[in-house]
mmCIF file of C-alpha atoms in Angstrom:
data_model
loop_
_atom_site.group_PDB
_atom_site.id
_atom_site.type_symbol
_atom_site.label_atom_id
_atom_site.label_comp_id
_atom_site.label_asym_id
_atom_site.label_seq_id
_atom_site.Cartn_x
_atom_site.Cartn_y
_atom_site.Cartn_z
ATOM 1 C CA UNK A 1 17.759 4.355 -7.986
ATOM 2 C CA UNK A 2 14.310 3.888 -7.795
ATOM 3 C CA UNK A 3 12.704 1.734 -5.177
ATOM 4 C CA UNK A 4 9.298 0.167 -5.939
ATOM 5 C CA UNK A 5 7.120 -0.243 -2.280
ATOM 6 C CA UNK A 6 5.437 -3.348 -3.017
ATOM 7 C CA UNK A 7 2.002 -2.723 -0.700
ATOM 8 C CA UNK A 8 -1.079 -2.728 -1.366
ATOM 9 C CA UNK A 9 -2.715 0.371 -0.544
ATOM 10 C CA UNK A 10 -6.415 -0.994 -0.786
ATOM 11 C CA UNK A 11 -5.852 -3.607 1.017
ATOM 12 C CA UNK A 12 -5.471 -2.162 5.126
ATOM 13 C CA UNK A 13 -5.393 -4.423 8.028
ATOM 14 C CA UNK A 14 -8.816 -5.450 9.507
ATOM 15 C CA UNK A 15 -8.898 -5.601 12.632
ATOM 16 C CA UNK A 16 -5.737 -3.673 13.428
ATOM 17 C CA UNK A 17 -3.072 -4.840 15.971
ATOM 18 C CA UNK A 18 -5.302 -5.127 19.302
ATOM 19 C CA UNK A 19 -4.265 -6.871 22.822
ATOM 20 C CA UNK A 20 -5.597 -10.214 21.550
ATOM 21 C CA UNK A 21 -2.538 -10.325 19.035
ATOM 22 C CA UNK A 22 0.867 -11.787 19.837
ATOM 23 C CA UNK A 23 3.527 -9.010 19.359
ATOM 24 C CA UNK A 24 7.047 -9.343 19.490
ATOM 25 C CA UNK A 25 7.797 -5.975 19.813
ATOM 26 C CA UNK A 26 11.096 -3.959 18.930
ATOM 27 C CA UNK A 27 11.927 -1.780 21.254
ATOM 28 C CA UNK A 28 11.311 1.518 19.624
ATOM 29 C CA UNK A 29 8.853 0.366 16.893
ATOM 30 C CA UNK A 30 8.522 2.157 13.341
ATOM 31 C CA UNK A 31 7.116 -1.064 11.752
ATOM 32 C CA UNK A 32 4.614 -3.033 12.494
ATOM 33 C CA UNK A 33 5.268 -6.627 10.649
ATOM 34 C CA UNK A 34 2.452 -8.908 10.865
ATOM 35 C CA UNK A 35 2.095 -12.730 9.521
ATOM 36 C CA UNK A 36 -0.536 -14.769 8.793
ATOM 37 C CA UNK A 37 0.980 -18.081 9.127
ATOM 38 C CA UNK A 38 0.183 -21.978 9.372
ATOM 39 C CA UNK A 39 2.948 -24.294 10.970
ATOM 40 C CA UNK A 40 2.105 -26.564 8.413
ATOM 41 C CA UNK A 41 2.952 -24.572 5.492
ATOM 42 C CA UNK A 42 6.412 -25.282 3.754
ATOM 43 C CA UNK A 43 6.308 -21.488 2.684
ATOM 44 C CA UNK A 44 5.953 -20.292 6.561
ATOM 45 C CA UNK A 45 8.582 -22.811 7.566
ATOM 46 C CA UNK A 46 10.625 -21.322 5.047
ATOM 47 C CA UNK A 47 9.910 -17.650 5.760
ATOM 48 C CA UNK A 48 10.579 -18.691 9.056
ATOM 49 C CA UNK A 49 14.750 -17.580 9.183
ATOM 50 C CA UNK A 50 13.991 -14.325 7.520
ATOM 51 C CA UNK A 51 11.398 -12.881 9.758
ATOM 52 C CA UNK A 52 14.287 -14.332 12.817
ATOM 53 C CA UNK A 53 16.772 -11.895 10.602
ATOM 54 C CA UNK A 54 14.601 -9.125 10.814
ATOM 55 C CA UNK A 55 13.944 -9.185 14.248
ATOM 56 C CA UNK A 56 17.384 -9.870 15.171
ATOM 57 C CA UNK A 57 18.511 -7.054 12.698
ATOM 58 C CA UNK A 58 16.108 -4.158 13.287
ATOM 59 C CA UNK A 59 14.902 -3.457 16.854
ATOM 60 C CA UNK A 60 12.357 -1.223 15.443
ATOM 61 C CA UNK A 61 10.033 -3.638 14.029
ATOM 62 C CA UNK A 62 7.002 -4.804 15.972
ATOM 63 C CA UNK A 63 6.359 -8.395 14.850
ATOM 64 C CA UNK A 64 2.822 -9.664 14.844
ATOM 65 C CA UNK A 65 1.744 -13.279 14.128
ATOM 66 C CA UNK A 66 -2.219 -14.257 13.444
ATOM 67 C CA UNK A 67 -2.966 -18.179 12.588
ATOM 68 C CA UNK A 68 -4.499 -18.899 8.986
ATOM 69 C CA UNK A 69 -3.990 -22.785 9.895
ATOM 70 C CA UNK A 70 -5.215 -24.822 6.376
ATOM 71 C CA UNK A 71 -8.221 -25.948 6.444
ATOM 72 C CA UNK A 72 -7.194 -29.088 4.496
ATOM 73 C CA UNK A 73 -4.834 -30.474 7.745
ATOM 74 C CA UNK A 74 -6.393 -30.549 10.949
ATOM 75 C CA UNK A 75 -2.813 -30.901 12.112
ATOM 76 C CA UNK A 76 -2.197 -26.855 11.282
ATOM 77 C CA UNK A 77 -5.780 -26.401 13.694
ATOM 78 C CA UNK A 78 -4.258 -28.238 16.447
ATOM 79 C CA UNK A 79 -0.358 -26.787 16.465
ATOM 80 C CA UNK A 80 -2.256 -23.339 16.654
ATOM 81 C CA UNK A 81 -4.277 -24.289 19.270
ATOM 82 C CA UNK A 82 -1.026 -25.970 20.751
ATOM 83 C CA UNK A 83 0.545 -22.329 20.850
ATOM 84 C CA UNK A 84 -2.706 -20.606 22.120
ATOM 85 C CA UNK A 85 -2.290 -23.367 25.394
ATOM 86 C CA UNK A 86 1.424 -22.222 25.439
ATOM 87 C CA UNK A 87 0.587 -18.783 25.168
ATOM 88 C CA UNK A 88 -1.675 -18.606 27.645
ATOM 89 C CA UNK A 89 1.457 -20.195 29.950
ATOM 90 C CA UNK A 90 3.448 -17.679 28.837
ATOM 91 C CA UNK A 91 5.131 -19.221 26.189
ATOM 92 C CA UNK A 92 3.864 -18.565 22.890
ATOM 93 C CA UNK A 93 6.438 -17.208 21.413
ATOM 94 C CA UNK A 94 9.128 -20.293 22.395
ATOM 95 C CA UNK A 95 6.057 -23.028 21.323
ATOM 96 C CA UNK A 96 5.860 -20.706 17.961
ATOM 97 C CA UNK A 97 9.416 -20.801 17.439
ATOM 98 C CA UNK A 98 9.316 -24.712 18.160
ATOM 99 C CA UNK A 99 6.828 -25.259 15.733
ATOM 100 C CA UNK A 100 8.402 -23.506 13.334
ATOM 101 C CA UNK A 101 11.667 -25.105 13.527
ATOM 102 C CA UNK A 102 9.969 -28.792 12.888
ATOM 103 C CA UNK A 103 10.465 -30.175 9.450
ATOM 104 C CA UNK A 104 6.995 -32.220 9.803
ATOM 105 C CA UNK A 105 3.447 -32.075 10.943
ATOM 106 C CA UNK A 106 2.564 -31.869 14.473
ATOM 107 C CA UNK A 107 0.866 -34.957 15.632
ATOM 108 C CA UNK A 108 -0.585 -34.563 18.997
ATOM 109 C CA UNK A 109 2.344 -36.352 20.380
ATOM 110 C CA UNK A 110 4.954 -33.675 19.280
ATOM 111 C CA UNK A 111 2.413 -31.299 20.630
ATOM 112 C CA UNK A 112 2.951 -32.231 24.170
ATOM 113 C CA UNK A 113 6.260 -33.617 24.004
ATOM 114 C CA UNK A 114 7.072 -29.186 22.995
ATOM 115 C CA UNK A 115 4.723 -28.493 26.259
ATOM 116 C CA UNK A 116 7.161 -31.082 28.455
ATOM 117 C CA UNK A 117 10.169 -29.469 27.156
ATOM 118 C CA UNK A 118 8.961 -25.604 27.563
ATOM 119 C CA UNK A 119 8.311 -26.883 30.870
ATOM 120 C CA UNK A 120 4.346 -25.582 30.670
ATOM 121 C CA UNK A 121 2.087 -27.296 32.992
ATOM 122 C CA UNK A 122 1.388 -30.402 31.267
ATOM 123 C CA UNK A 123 -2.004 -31.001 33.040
ATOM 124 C CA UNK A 124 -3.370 -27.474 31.848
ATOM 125 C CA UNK A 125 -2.247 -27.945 28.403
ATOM 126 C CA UNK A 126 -3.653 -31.584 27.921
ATOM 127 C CA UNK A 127 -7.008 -29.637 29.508
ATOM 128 C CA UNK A 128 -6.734 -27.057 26.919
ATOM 129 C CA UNK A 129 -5.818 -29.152 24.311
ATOM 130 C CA UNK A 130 -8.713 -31.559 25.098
ATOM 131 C CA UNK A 131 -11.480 -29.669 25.574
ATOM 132 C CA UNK A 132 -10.874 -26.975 22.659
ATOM 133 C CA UNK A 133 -10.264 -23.958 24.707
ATOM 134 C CA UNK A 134 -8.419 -21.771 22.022
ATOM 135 C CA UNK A 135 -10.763 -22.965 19.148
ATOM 136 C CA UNK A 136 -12.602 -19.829 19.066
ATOM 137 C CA UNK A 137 -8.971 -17.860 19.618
ATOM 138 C CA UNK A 138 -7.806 -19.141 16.274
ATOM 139 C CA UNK A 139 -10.649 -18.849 14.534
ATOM 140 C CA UNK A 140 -10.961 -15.595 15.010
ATOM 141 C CA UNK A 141 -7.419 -14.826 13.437
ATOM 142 C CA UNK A 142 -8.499 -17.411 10.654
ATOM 143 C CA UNK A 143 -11.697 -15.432 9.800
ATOM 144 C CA UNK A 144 -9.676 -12.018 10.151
ATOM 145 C CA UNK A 145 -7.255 -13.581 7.562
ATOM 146 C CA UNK A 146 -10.289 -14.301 5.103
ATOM 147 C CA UNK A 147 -11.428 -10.802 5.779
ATOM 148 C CA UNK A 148 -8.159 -9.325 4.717
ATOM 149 C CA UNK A 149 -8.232 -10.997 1.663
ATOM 150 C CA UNK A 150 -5.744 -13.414 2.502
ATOM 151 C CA UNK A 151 -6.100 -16.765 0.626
ATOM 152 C CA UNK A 152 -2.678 -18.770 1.112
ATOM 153 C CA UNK A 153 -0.126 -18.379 3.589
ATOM 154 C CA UNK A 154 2.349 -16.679 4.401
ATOM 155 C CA UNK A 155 0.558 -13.244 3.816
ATOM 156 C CA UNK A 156 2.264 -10.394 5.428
ATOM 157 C CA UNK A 157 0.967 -6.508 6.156
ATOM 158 C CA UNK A 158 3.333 -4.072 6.895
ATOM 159 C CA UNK A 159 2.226 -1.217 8.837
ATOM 160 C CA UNK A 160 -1.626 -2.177 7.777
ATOM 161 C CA UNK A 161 -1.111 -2.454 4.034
ATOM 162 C CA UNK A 162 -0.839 -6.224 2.041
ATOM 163 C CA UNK A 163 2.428 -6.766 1.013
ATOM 164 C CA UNK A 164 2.089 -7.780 -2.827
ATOM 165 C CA UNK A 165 4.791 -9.900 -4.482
ATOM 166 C CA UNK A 166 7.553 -12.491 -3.743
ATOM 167 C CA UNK A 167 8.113 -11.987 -0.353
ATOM 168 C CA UNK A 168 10.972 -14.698 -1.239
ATOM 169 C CA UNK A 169 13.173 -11.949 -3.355
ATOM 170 C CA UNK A 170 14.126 -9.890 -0.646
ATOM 171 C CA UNK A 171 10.258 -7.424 -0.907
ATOM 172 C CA UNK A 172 10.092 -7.797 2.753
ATOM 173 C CA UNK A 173 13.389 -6.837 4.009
ATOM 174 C CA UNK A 174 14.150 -4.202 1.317
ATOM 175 C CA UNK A 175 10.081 -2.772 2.010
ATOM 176 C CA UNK A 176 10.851 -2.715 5.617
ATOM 177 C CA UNK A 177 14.287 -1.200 5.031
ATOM 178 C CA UNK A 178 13.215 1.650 3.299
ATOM 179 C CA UNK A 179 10.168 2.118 5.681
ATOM 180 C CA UNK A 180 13.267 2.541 8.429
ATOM 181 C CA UNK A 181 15.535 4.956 6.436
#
């Protein structure tokens, strides 16, 4: 059977995976799997369980995740600056998976009442929040995004190169897969 690799060789990652990325790496990594995601977007939200299932199901994947928050919904600006404050805490990765469990916009009062419940200091966070510390944080992966040619989210690279296609019909699990065997 012949298996069709659906990435875009023209198309590498720019910059690559540096220590200002959030990486939630597998413990003997092979494949580097990196998002460009809004937690506004229905398609992230959706993508959401299958990038869970790869994680959970291959140890060897290195999961990255930049913001490309829509410029259309200031609420996708302020949930990524939301997991920049939680991040900085130590808790992106719980305030991304929060974010991307809700079924509906951040307002600014879901925003904190995640902080309360991941137990982050609430006074830093409001600070950070308030006076647009991770602004600059998220724009950078929103301008690194434009750079890589990335127009809509979700847009994923695996080990540097565009995935091209439906990532909805199984490209990224059967791509990643065969990068594996």
């Amino acid at each position: 059977m012949f298996l069709m690799i659906n990435l875009d060789p023209t198309a590498h990652l720019i910059p690559p995976i540096n220590d200002q990325d959030h990486c939630w790496e597998g413990r003997q990594t092979i494949v580097t799997l990196v998002e460009y995601g809004d937690y506004t977007c229905q398609q992230c939200l959706q993508a959401y369980p299958l990038i869970q299932s790869i994680q959970a199901q291959f140890s060897e994947v290195c999961f990255v995740f930049r913001h490309f928050p829509s410029p259309r919904h200031p609420a996708s600006q302020h949930a990524a600056e939301a997991a920049e404050a939680a991040g900085v805490q130590g808790k992106f990765w719980e305030m991304h998976d929060r974010l991307m469990c809700q079924r509906q916009i951040a307002d600014d009062a879901s925003l904190i009442e995640h902080a309360i419940a991941l137990r982050l200091d609430i006074n830093r966070f409001l600070h950070d929040m308030s006076t647009d510390v991770h602004v600059e944080r998220v724009l950078s992966d929103y301008k690194s995004g434009i750079g890589n040619g990335v127009n809509c989210t979700p847009a994923f690279f695996i080990n540097g190169f565009r995935l091209i296609g439906d990532w909805r019909q199984s490209a990224l699990q059967t791509t990643i897969e065969y990068l594996l065997s």
